[in-house]
């Protein structure tokens, strides 16, 4: 069920009254927002001997990697403390200090360090203010936008990056989540939002999409606030909506220097303390943007492969944060440094990975995945032909409960690896066991149709099989399990972490609530590192394509159901192409069995394996279409890219999803043909993947 009973949209005047109520409530409940659930005491005797997995399922380096567990939590805590001493927004001196920190620790681990600097156009607030006015324009009082000062410590005030400068003196209108439904409800009530300040509750999809929808309705400005109405947090508690950037809008990243096209986008976050007047009719919103070129720095730690140095296993996490970033993203950075430390120990023991491993620390993710996107674009040709996999961790820990999303050929490996890692909260269990208990008996893995972290350029633009995972799923389980939309589900999961993009995303929060003994961080580092080792060292790549075929059948079923009675549209081409892919997959499985048995000394055995692995690697590229989705050349993955319509019912086949949304708006013959055209595009993409897997051109 979607969030329980959001307040109904009201007439402007009554909306303000309702706000007064919400603001007052916010003061009361703010303190209790952090999940107060006590962390089960972590295993105190978590030596490698207490692991559940049978020891003989590990190779020697993998055993060594896992044996470096004792004390890892303290090391990770120290990294997190150091990285989060100050807010470190991309492009600032504090951000440069975190880069130096990561560089020195990658070097200390014995990895070769490389850097990639860029100078994109970033967006900062020069000034921002909000005031309440009486109907005659007289000032009632200014309202603070920032969070409590004692915590704020030089953090940038809440703002929406790439908002153009401007001011609006206009009546506020509460538009609920700012979804199409909400505007329809307002229309029915006879409320005209044109020229008003839209007051939006966070949770209606990507920030950018919410603002674009408001702009399309002619509002003058958008004020965004956050209301927790799920995950056991008291209903209607209101707090700072924090900061946001070009999320879901990869264009910002790609054409950062052309960001003016964003249009009328004035969005703020602000805590609504002190909203006391009930007689006001107007609010005065003012925002002055400071948009400038700033240096950003991607940092890489490299371990050259011994036998296939030109095949890349890429692990990545961003380093820049809106504020202190203890959750987002430096829980991931601290885990990445622990992976580096352990790989360093393996290197000193004489191990070399078969394929090259690259650890990436990205910059300027918060402004629209700029660091990773620039780098992927710069190296697109080589990544397309040589990148085996991209393993992303953004917010490593934001609560309890393991969550994974991936392209389907990685499902099986994720299951295998999580079966080998001890659960951070229950000594007698593996991560896998707790995960399936939380998910009603299945290892539910989401797909990556979102564009909200650094996997986006790798998957959506370059077609590199990808994974994204974290701790923090369980908080919201009760209300979210039945939500079908991947986007909404993921978005709400992120949003249930109360400090998201606020100054409350601090080390203090992590120690008190997120991961008091840092064992969840350790679990993430171990899953990440072990995934990397398997992918770098396995003779035959651990890609399981039967999962892909099963997933595509599910997608085809869902699509058929959605289009049932959809006029003349035929889903059949997709079904035929899935059948073709399924046959290719069956043959590949047979071939893979034979290759595993081959005597490595046999002539050409290595060459044959390499050729086969390349086919496994390149099959995913088949799903790309060179010109990309309609009007969005950066989204080339026809199975998993975000649909333009963020309220779409389909979380896969984005081109089809958008064509269906179009057809809902204008039910003409041309729109039906549009859907059919997109179905053909997907069918051909699946055929390309089948051919790539067979190793044939056609
Ligand atoms: C690390 O784990 C041990 C054992 O659970 C615990 O006693 C210790 O306090 C933890 N260290 C940190 C920094 O949380
Ligand atoms: C396509 O295949 C799915 C299952 O793989 C099935 O549910 C659906 O009915 C099929 N549609 C058509 C038009 O054959």
XYZ file of C-alpha atoms and ligand atoms in Angstrom:
726
model
C 0.000 0.000 0.000
C 1.272 3.490 -0.732
C 1.922 5.721 2.254
C -1.174 5.875 4.460
C -3.543 8.751 3.817
C -1.503 11.796 2.888
C -3.352 14.961 3.834
C -5.782 16.116 1.164
C -4.878 19.142 -0.897
C -6.658 22.186 0.460
C -7.516 25.682 -0.603
C -4.545 28.027 -0.190
C -5.732 29.586 3.023
C -6.570 26.380 4.698
C -3.341 24.937 3.405
C -1.446 27.476 5.413
C -3.350 26.519 8.506
C -2.527 22.927 7.909
C 1.092 23.920 7.542
C 1.119 25.709 10.819
C 0.007 22.459 12.328
C 2.683 20.479 10.547
C 5.408 22.876 11.547
C 4.507 22.791 15.163
C 4.417 19.046 15.020
C 7.846 19.040 13.497
C 9.328 20.662 16.542
C 7.861 18.014 18.733
C 8.801 14.987 16.735
C 12.129 16.007 15.344
C 14.015 14.416 18.169
C 12.345 11.088 17.690
C 12.889 10.812 13.970
C 15.939 8.645 13.995
C 15.027 4.976 14.078
C 15.221 4.131 17.738
C 15.247 0.389 17.191
C 18.105 -1.036 19.137
C 20.755 -2.746 17.113
C 21.027 -6.352 18.141
C 24.368 -6.729 19.805
C 26.925 -7.638 17.202
C 28.887 -10.799 17.477
C 31.657 -10.130 19.903
C 33.489 -13.275 18.900
C 33.288 -12.611 15.197
C 36.428 -14.439 14.263
C 36.494 -16.177 10.942
C 35.905 -19.509 12.691
C 32.363 -18.512 13.625
C 31.381 -18.102 9.989
C 28.613 -20.290 8.732
C 30.001 -20.947 5.317
C 32.040 -24.087 4.902
C 35.684 -23.143 4.763
C 36.431 -25.285 1.750
C 34.189 -23.176 -0.496
C 36.840 -20.444 -0.448
C 40.028 -20.242 -2.415
C 43.123 -19.308 -0.410
C 43.043 -15.565 -1.230
C 39.344 -15.432 -0.455
C 39.958 -17.089 2.895
C 42.712 -14.594 3.605
C 40.441 -11.704 2.609
C 37.772 -12.820 5.083
C 40.285 -13.580 7.830
C 41.140 -9.866 7.973
C 37.798 -9.297 9.714
C 38.847 -8.740 13.364
C 39.244 -5.038 14.106
C 37.883 -4.023 10.695
C 34.965 -2.276 12.383
C 37.318 -0.004 14.342
C 39.359 0.827 11.230
C 36.201 1.667 9.301
C 34.897 3.808 12.169
C 38.165 5.753 12.170
C 37.918 6.352 8.424
C 34.343 7.519 8.752
C 35.221 9.864 11.598
C 38.071 11.406 9.588
C 36.040 11.773 6.401
C 33.067 13.418 8.122
C 34.782 15.966 10.368
C 33.550 18.767 8.100
C 30.892 19.178 5.462
C 32.594 18.505 2.115
C 30.464 19.638 -0.760
C 32.013 19.023 -4.179
C 34.274 21.797 -5.394
C 35.185 23.099 -1.911
C 38.541 22.947 -0.066
C 37.049 20.490 2.448
C 36.219 18.153 -0.446
C 39.839 18.341 -1.631
C 40.932 17.244 1.854
C 38.805 14.103 1.630
C 40.451 13.330 -1.717
C 43.893 13.566 -0.068
C 42.703 11.282 2.699
C 41.546 8.625 0.251
C 44.717 8.951 -1.848
C 46.963 8.432 1.162
C 45.063 5.375 2.369
C 44.965 3.739 -1.066
C 48.737 4.294 -1.313
C 49.293 2.943 2.199
C 47.444 -0.216 1.167
C 49.914 -0.652 -1.672
C 47.612 0.219 -4.585
C 48.698 2.339 -7.525
C 46.849 5.655 -7.374
C 45.596 7.599 -10.400
C 43.553 10.801 -10.565
C 41.076 12.295 -13.002
C 40.192 15.963 -12.458
C 37.385 17.835 -14.193
C 36.066 21.394 -14.081
C 32.298 21.183 -14.451
C 29.827 23.936 -13.724
C 28.575 23.453 -10.172
C 25.771 25.335 -8.497
C 25.801 26.858 -5.016
C 23.416 29.176 -3.188
C 24.639 32.773 -2.937
C 21.655 33.698 -0.800
C 18.235 32.358 -0.083
C 15.383 33.594 2.042
C 11.780 32.958 2.820
C 9.349 35.339 4.500
C 5.700 35.482 5.385
C 3.786 38.530 4.276
C 0.358 39.854 5.096
C -2.091 40.259 2.207
C -1.099 43.941 1.999
C 2.522 42.899 1.544
C 3.686 43.852 5.046
C 6.267 41.532 6.557
C 4.924 39.122 9.145
C 8.268 37.481 9.748
C 11.236 35.951 7.963
C 11.469 32.163 8.162
C 14.775 30.398 8.629
C 15.666 27.912 5.884
C 18.647 26.318 7.525
C 18.804 23.613 10.144
C 19.685 24.345 13.806
C 22.888 26.365 13.913
C 24.839 24.294 16.430
C 24.908 21.377 14.038
C 25.210 23.375 10.926
C 28.907 24.109 11.158
C 29.598 25.576 7.745
C 27.250 23.289 5.847
C 25.716 24.790 2.741
C 22.124 25.863 3.510
C 19.321 23.760 2.034
C 18.912 24.484 -1.699
C 18.265 22.836 -5.007
C 21.317 22.869 -7.245
C 20.908 24.456 -10.691
C 17.834 26.419 -9.651
C 17.965 29.702 -11.513
C 18.044 32.875 -9.427
C 14.757 34.580 -8.868
C 12.158 35.756 -6.417
C 8.452 35.244 -6.073
C 5.950 37.077 -3.912
C 2.894 34.921 -4.226
C 0.312 32.946 -2.291
C 1.500 29.535 -1.150
C -0.469 26.499 -2.286
C -0.039 23.128 -0.732
C 0.178 20.613 -3.586
C 0.720 17.464 -1.538
C 3.386 15.339 -3.308
C 3.089 17.371 -6.475
C 2.061 14.372 -8.576
C -0.284 14.503 -11.547
C -3.018 13.108 -9.301
C -2.495 15.887 -6.792
C -2.830 18.581 -9.445
C -5.961 16.893 -10.771
C -7.388 16.947 -7.257
C -6.578 20.659 -6.994
C -8.219 21.245 -10.380
C -11.381 19.563 -9.125
C -11.346 21.836 -6.080
C -11.018 24.823 -8.363
C -7.570 25.777 -7.058
C -5.429 27.486 -9.657
C -1.744 27.038 -8.928
C -0.514 29.393 -11.655
C 1.777 32.053 -10.266
C 1.686 30.526 -6.773
C 4.453 29.193 -4.570
C 3.913 25.425 -4.612
C 4.602 23.859 -1.249
C 5.472 20.234 -1.942
C 5.847 17.329 0.350
C 8.842 15.170 -0.587
C 8.042 11.678 -1.828
C 6.414 12.218 -5.212
C 9.354 10.969 -7.248
C 12.622 12.519 -8.339
C 13.019 16.071 -7.087
C 13.760 17.266 -10.603
C 10.592 15.657 -11.971
C 8.485 17.163 -9.186
C 9.809 20.624 -9.980
C 9.383 20.140 -13.724
C 5.757 19.112 -13.172
C 5.163 22.193 -11.011
C 6.824 24.387 -13.643
C 4.584 22.905 -16.326
C 1.613 23.999 -14.211
C 2.926 27.541 -14.153
C 3.917 27.843 -10.501
C 6.326 30.643 -9.645
C 8.487 28.783 -7.146
C 8.667 25.478 -5.331
C 9.276 24.961 -1.632
C 9.978 21.372 -0.751
C 9.686 19.866 2.679
C 9.999 16.383 3.981
C 7.247 14.569 5.821
C 7.745 11.122 7.201
C 4.637 9.044 6.924
C 6.082 5.584 6.720
C 8.557 3.268 8.320
C 7.353 3.588 11.879
C 8.082 7.313 12.041
C 5.150 9.277 13.437
C 2.784 10.345 10.736
C 2.999 13.916 9.505
C 6.275 14.687 11.144
C 7.930 17.401 9.133
C 11.574 18.231 8.776
C 14.106 19.756 6.481
C 13.955 18.395 2.979
C 17.651 19.102 2.787
C 19.514 19.562 -0.436
C 19.139 18.185 -3.879
C 20.772 18.305 -7.218
C 20.391 17.036 -10.724
C 19.333 13.612 -9.578
C 17.500 11.646 -12.188
C 18.746 14.187 -14.650
C 21.886 12.879 -16.214
C 21.774 15.791 -18.634
C 23.023 17.947 -15.801
C 26.069 15.778 -15.619
C 26.674 15.475 -19.296
C 26.120 19.061 -20.205
C 26.983 20.605 -16.896
C 28.217 23.717 -18.618
C 24.904 24.164 -20.376
C 22.802 23.940 -17.293
C 20.805 27.062 -18.078
C 18.349 24.934 -19.994
C 16.961 23.654 -16.721
C 14.371 26.377 -16.934
C 12.299 27.726 -14.161
C 13.348 25.545 -11.298
C 13.299 27.185 -7.938
C 13.239 24.567 -5.263
C 14.286 24.779 -1.700
C 14.290 22.655 1.299
C 13.657 24.229 4.610
C 12.648 23.380 8.060
C 9.369 24.992 8.836
C 10.121 26.169 12.317
C 8.590 29.408 13.373
C 5.697 29.433 10.927
C 3.412 31.242 13.267
C 1.192 33.556 11.331
C -2.166 32.232 10.262
C -3.405 35.411 8.674
C -0.746 35.591 5.992
C -1.696 35.387 2.374
C 1.659 35.559 0.708
C 5.132 34.235 0.952
C 8.241 35.809 -0.415
C 10.724 33.337 -1.817
C 14.088 34.565 -2.923
C 16.979 32.575 -4.312
C 20.232 33.786 -5.714
C 22.345 31.156 -7.372
C 26.106 31.118 -7.630
C 26.979 28.934 -10.575
C 30.666 28.457 -11.262
C 33.326 26.167 -12.656
C 34.881 24.159 -9.869
C 37.541 21.484 -9.691
C 36.358 17.986 -8.928
C 38.609 15.001 -8.387
C 38.043 11.319 -9.061
C 40.549 9.097 -7.266
C 41.423 5.555 -8.375
C 43.282 2.704 -6.674
C 44.487 0.155 -9.193
C 45.633 -3.461 -8.930
C 46.865 -4.678 -12.274
C 45.646 -8.089 -13.346
C 48.310 -10.745 -13.834
C 46.822 -12.609 -16.788
C 44.098 -10.391 -18.221
C 45.202 -6.871 -17.287
C 42.909 -5.413 -19.955
C 39.711 -6.715 -18.354
C 38.393 -4.417 -15.640
C 36.529 -5.161 -12.431
C 35.425 -1.733 -11.204
C 34.295 -0.918 -7.651
C 33.018 2.601 -7.048
C 31.587 4.962 -4.439
C 31.273 8.730 -4.409
C 33.028 10.870 -1.835
C 31.341 14.284 -2.041
C 28.476 15.021 0.340
C 25.851 17.718 0.780
C 26.879 18.001 4.425
C 28.965 15.682 6.653
C 27.975 12.638 4.643
C 28.312 9.952 7.313
C 25.660 7.885 5.558
C 25.614 9.481 2.133
C 28.170 8.549 0.893
C 31.068 8.085 3.286
C 29.770 4.920 4.950
C 30.588 3.556 1.495
C 33.959 5.340 1.311
C 35.005 3.905 4.674
C 34.015 0.427 3.448
C 35.934 0.979 0.186
C 39.076 1.834 2.147
C 38.671 -1.383 4.116
C 38.428 -3.331 0.855
C 41.661 -1.580 -0.219
C 43.366 -2.490 3.057
C 42.461 -6.152 2.649
C 43.399 -6.311 -1.025
C 46.713 -4.747 0.055
C 47.304 -7.597 2.512
C 46.563 -10.098 -0.234
C 49.075 -8.363 -2.493
C 51.726 -8.608 0.210
C 51.000 -12.335 0.502
C 51.914 -12.705 -3.168
C 48.414 -12.736 -4.699
C 47.728 -10.984 -7.980
C 44.221 -10.828 -9.420
C 43.719 -12.469 -12.779
C 41.903 -9.363 -14.099
C 42.579 -5.729 -13.200
C 40.693 -4.339 -10.197
C 39.994 -0.602 -10.000
C 38.627 1.079 -6.870
C 37.019 4.431 -7.714
C 36.231 7.335 -5.416
C 33.971 9.660 -7.419
C 33.410 13.355 -6.927
C 30.329 15.557 -7.539
C 27.826 12.715 -7.533
C 25.336 14.894 -5.694
C 25.217 17.341 -8.594
C 24.083 14.615 -10.987
C 26.752 11.878 -10.979
C 29.157 14.291 -12.643
C 32.497 12.694 -11.691
C 31.608 9.168 -12.787
C 29.706 10.309 -15.884
C 32.525 12.525 -17.150
C 34.971 9.666 -16.689
C 32.769 7.068 -18.363
C 32.172 9.395 -21.299
C 35.863 10.135 -21.626
C 36.695 6.410 -21.671
C 33.551 5.097 -23.298
C 35.248 3.133 -26.076
C 37.622 1.258 -23.802
C 35.028 0.656 -21.116
C 32.596 -0.686 -23.700
C 35.094 -3.269 -24.884
C 36.894 -4.082 -21.625
C 34.837 -3.372 -18.489
C 33.519 -6.642 -17.085
C 31.427 -5.277 -14.244
C 30.737 -2.199 -12.095
C 30.055 -2.706 -8.366
C 28.548 0.410 -6.771
C 28.021 1.300 -3.127
C 26.642 4.728 -2.302
C 25.089 4.961 1.180
C 26.559 1.708 2.525
C 24.655 1.875 5.799
C 21.480 3.808 6.541
C 19.818 1.299 8.844
C 19.440 -2.449 8.976
C 18.373 -4.995 6.384
C 20.399 -5.894 3.298
C 19.207 -4.459 -0.032
C 20.597 -5.250 -3.470
C 19.818 -4.226 -6.997
C 21.640 -5.567 -10.026
C 21.490 -6.603 -13.630
C 20.091 -10.149 -13.527
C 23.191 -12.133 -14.568
C 24.730 -11.092 -11.225
C 21.867 -12.349 -9.030
C 23.374 -15.753 -8.434
C 26.788 -14.388 -7.488
C 25.213 -11.983 -4.987
C 23.414 -14.916 -3.385
C 26.588 -17.019 -3.277
C 28.640 -14.244 -1.740
C 26.056 -13.212 0.864
C 25.921 -16.855 1.942
C 29.575 -16.542 2.894
C 29.350 -13.388 4.978
C 28.347 -13.317 8.591
C 25.266 -11.283 9.377
C 26.274 -8.120 11.246
C 23.318 -8.234 13.613
C 22.727 -11.924 14.308
C 25.702 -14.064 15.075
C 24.122 -17.344 14.084
C 23.137 -16.207 10.609
C 24.693 -15.307 7.304
C 23.762 -12.088 5.517
C 21.842 -14.245 3.059
C 19.770 -15.928 5.769
C 18.649 -12.642 7.316
C 17.993 -11.176 3.915
C 15.566 -13.894 2.889
C 13.895 -13.861 6.296
C 13.275 -10.120 5.831
C 11.914 -10.694 2.346
C 9.433 -13.435 3.085
C 11.646 -16.286 1.943
C 13.137 -14.938 -1.260
C 16.315 -13.103 -2.123
C 14.603 -10.180 -3.806
C 16.972 -8.256 -6.053
C 15.720 -5.045 -7.626
C 16.699 -3.845 -11.079
C 18.687 -0.723 -11.855
C 16.249 1.460 -13.782
C 16.981 4.353 -11.466
C 19.563 6.988 -12.232
C 20.399 8.031 -8.711
C 23.970 6.918 -8.220
C 27.233 6.337 -10.061
C 26.206 3.057 -11.694
C 24.068 5.100 -14.075
C 26.705 5.989 -16.675
C 28.222 2.503 -16.467
C 24.941 0.719 -17.062
C 22.652 3.123 -18.889
C 25.295 4.592 -21.171
C 28.017 1.913 -21.425
C 25.997 -1.275 -20.828
C 28.323 -2.622 -18.138
C 26.657 -5.235 -15.859
C 26.217 -3.487 -12.506
C 25.334 -3.961 -8.848
C 24.259 -1.484 -6.171
C 23.721 -2.556 -2.569
C 23.436 -1.269 0.996
C 22.120 -1.814 4.498
C 18.903 -0.009 5.321
C 16.043 -1.931 3.791
C 14.224 -3.297 6.800
C 12.962 -0.096 8.378
C 10.329 0.354 5.787
C 9.406 -3.207 5.030
C 5.912 -3.201 6.366
C 4.535 -0.491 4.174
C 6.692 -1.002 1.146
C 6.618 -4.662 0.307
C 3.511 -4.260 -1.755
C 4.722 -1.230 -3.667
C 5.313 -2.302 -7.219
C 7.225 0.653 -8.546
C 10.949 0.126 -8.156
C 11.583 3.848 -8.240
C 9.090 4.725 -5.615
C 10.175 1.864 -3.424
C 13.815 2.770 -3.637
C 13.118 6.431 -3.233
C 11.105 5.873 -0.107
C 13.773 3.562 1.248
C 16.321 6.306 0.860
C 13.924 8.807 2.308
C 13.244 6.864 5.477
C 16.738 7.668 6.624
C 15.687 10.826 8.433
C 18.907 12.744 7.977
C 19.054 12.279 4.199
C 20.747 15.360 2.664
C 20.556 17.293 5.941
C 23.168 18.236 8.538
C 21.881 15.318 10.602
C 23.733 12.944 8.287
C 26.620 12.937 10.751
C 29.044 10.566 12.437
C 27.014 11.059 15.605
C 23.889 9.709 13.900
C 25.820 6.711 12.611
C 27.211 5.844 16.046
C 23.914 6.397 17.826
C 21.528 4.911 15.284
C 22.859 3.696 11.971
C 25.562 1.238 12.946
C 26.773 1.633 16.543
C 29.427 -1.095 16.330
C 30.178 -0.688 12.604
C 29.544 -4.339 11.800
C 27.113 -3.486 9.002
C 29.902 -1.475 7.392
C 32.135 -4.526 7.725
C 29.516 -6.745 6.080
C 29.251 -4.336 3.139
C 33.045 -4.228 2.758
C 33.194 -8.036 2.809
C 30.393 -8.504 0.287
C 31.940 -5.862 -1.955
C 35.463 -7.229 -1.694
C 34.398 -10.820 -2.226
C 32.271 -9.922 -5.257
C 35.362 -8.195 -6.623
C 37.602 -11.192 -5.945
C 35.237 -13.685 -7.562
C 34.844 -11.521 -10.658
C 38.573 -10.819 -10.873
C 39.763 -14.375 -10.239
C 37.197 -16.916 -11.478
C 38.421 -18.640 -14.630
C 34.954 -18.490 -16.168
C 33.134 -15.281 -15.247
C 30.444 -15.914 -12.604
C 27.671 -14.458 -14.780
C 24.423 -16.410 -14.663
C 22.325 -15.657 -17.724
C 19.439 -18.023 -16.915
C 18.416 -15.394 -14.297
C 18.231 -12.879 -17.129
C 15.953 -15.095 -19.131
C 13.683 -15.715 -16.128
C 13.532 -11.992 -15.402
C 12.699 -11.150 -19.008
C 9.857 -13.656 -18.982
C 8.463 -11.879 -15.920
C 8.797 -8.532 -17.664
C 7.030 -9.888 -20.742
C 4.187 -11.187 -18.594
C 3.811 -7.845 -16.830
C 3.910 -5.979 -20.130
C 1.337 -8.281 -21.722
C -0.951 -7.769 -18.730
C -0.524 -3.994 -18.888
C -1.275 -3.877 -22.602
C -4.127 -6.357 -22.410
C -6.851 -4.895 -24.548
C -4.360 -2.263 -25.692
C -5.778 -2.083 -29.181
C -3.621 -3.336 -31.990
C -0.312 -3.482 -30.113
C 1.513 -6.824 -30.376
C 3.879 -7.919 -27.589
C 4.792 -11.029 -29.547
C 8.080 -9.703 -31.024
C 9.464 -9.406 -27.501
C 8.358 -12.918 -26.611
C 10.030 -14.332 -29.726
C 13.274 -12.511 -28.984
C 13.237 -13.752 -25.381
C 12.819 -17.286 -26.709
C 15.816 -16.734 -28.951
C 17.890 -15.415 -26.060
C 16.813 -18.325 -23.871
C 18.129 -20.802 -26.431
C 21.441 -18.929 -26.640
C 21.659 -18.952 -22.844
C 21.032 -22.689 -22.678
C 23.867 -23.291 -25.134
C 26.153 -20.961 -23.187
C 25.478 -22.857 -19.963
C 26.497 -26.118 -21.644
C 29.605 -24.531 -23.077
C 30.519 -23.069 -19.734
C 30.334 -26.506 -18.077
C 32.733 -27.873 -20.682
C 35.112 -24.955 -20.246
C 35.222 -25.456 -16.476
C 36.338 -29.040 -17.056
C 38.940 -28.241 -19.671
C 42.483 -29.054 -18.688
C 44.162 -25.655 -18.419
C 47.300 -26.957 -20.082
C 45.403 -27.934 -23.206
C 46.269 -25.942 -26.319
C 44.215 -22.802 -26.672
C 42.264 -23.527 -23.452
C 43.032 -20.062 -22.103
C 42.136 -18.449 -25.385
C 38.845 -20.297 -25.606
C 37.941 -19.318 -22.070
C 38.830 -15.725 -22.744
C 36.675 -15.657 -25.867
C 33.793 -17.190 -23.942
C 34.167 -14.710 -21.071
C 34.102 -11.868 -23.575
C 30.792 -13.116 -24.890
C 29.422 -13.178 -21.329
C 30.714 -9.643 -20.809
C 29.422 -8.253 -24.118
C 25.938 -9.776 -24.018
C 24.791 -6.887 -21.807
C 25.967 -4.354 -24.433
C 23.428 -5.878 -26.805
C 20.676 -4.163 -24.837
C 22.113 -0.758 -25.760
C 20.832 1.166 -28.708
C 23.288 3.625 -30.201
C 20.996 6.646 -30.399
C 19.480 6.036 -26.973
C 15.962 6.618 -25.758
C 13.829 9.169 -27.542
C 15.402 12.583 -26.973
C 17.732 11.215 -24.280
C 20.960 10.010 -25.896
C 22.652 9.246 -22.538
C 20.133 6.540 -21.748
C 20.960 3.807 -24.207
C 19.928 0.732 -22.206
C 16.528 -0.344 -23.528
C 15.774 -2.727 -20.662
C 16.906 -0.745 -17.647
C 17.041 3.040 -17.846
C 14.734 5.430 -16.026
C 11.553 6.180 -17.974
C 10.988 9.861 -18.598
C 7.593 9.563 -16.939
C 8.585 9.115 -13.309
C 5.035 7.947 -12.531
C 5.233 5.140 -15.067
C 3.794 1.766 -14.145
C 6.703 -0.047 -15.796
C 10.103 -0.110 -14.114
C 11.756 -1.744 -17.144
C 11.607 -1.239 -20.956
C 11.721 2.567 -20.471
C 11.032 3.362 -24.134
C 7.864 1.284 -24.050
C 6.937 2.786 -20.673
C 7.129 6.309 -22.073
C 5.246 5.385 -25.232
C 2.462 3.960 -23.036
C 2.373 7.168 -20.970
C 2.085 9.157 -24.206
C -0.742 6.937 -25.399
C -2.590 7.479 -22.116
C -2.453 11.217 -22.695
C -3.371 11.256 -26.374
C -5.204 8.080 -27.321
C -4.582 8.202 -31.059
C -3.441 5.723 -33.656
C -0.045 7.333 -33.845
C 0.502 6.664 -30.147
C -0.380 2.995 -30.636
C 2.223 2.868 -33.391
C 4.653 4.545 -31.003
C 4.257 1.705 -28.509
C 4.684 -0.859 -31.268
C 7.827 0.867 -32.488
C 9.351 0.739 -29.005
C 8.395 -2.923 -28.678
C 10.318 -3.626 -31.872
C 13.314 -1.716 -30.570
C 13.371 -3.815 -27.386
C 12.897 -7.035 -29.348
C 15.861 -6.191 -31.569
C 17.972 -5.313 -28.519
C 17.235 -8.711 -26.976
C 18.164 -10.361 -30.277
C 21.465 -8.474 -30.267
C 22.193 -9.765 -26.763
C 21.446 -13.320 -27.951
C 23.821 -12.924 -30.894
C 26.529 -11.471 -28.634
C 26.176 -14.414 -26.292
C 26.470 -16.870 -29.177
C 29.499 -14.939 -30.364
C 27.935 -14.234 -33.730
C 27.317 -11.082 -35.645
C 23.856 -12.096 -36.758
C 34.060 -3.386 17.076
O 33.430 -4.585 17.427
C 33.702 -5.003 18.760
C 33.063 -6.362 18.920
O 31.723 -6.321 18.604
C 33.168 -3.963 19.732
O 33.464 -4.350 21.053
C 33.813 -2.635 19.431
O 33.260 -1.632 20.246
C 33.589 -2.263 17.977
N 34.320 -1.051 17.643
C 33.739 0.064 17.274
C 34.637 1.199 16.971
O 32.545 0.187 17.173
C 4.619 -13.364 -23.630
O 5.244 -14.201 -22.674
C 4.745 -14.103 -21.357
C 5.529 -15.039 -20.458
O 6.791 -15.295 -20.894
C 3.274 -14.438 -21.317
O 2.769 -14.259 -20.018
C 2.536 -13.551 -22.273
O 1.197 -13.914 -22.315
C 3.134 -13.670 -23.666
N 2.455 -12.710 -24.536
C 2.138 -13.011 -25.804
C 1.442 -11.943 -26.554
O 2.428 -14.068 -26.297
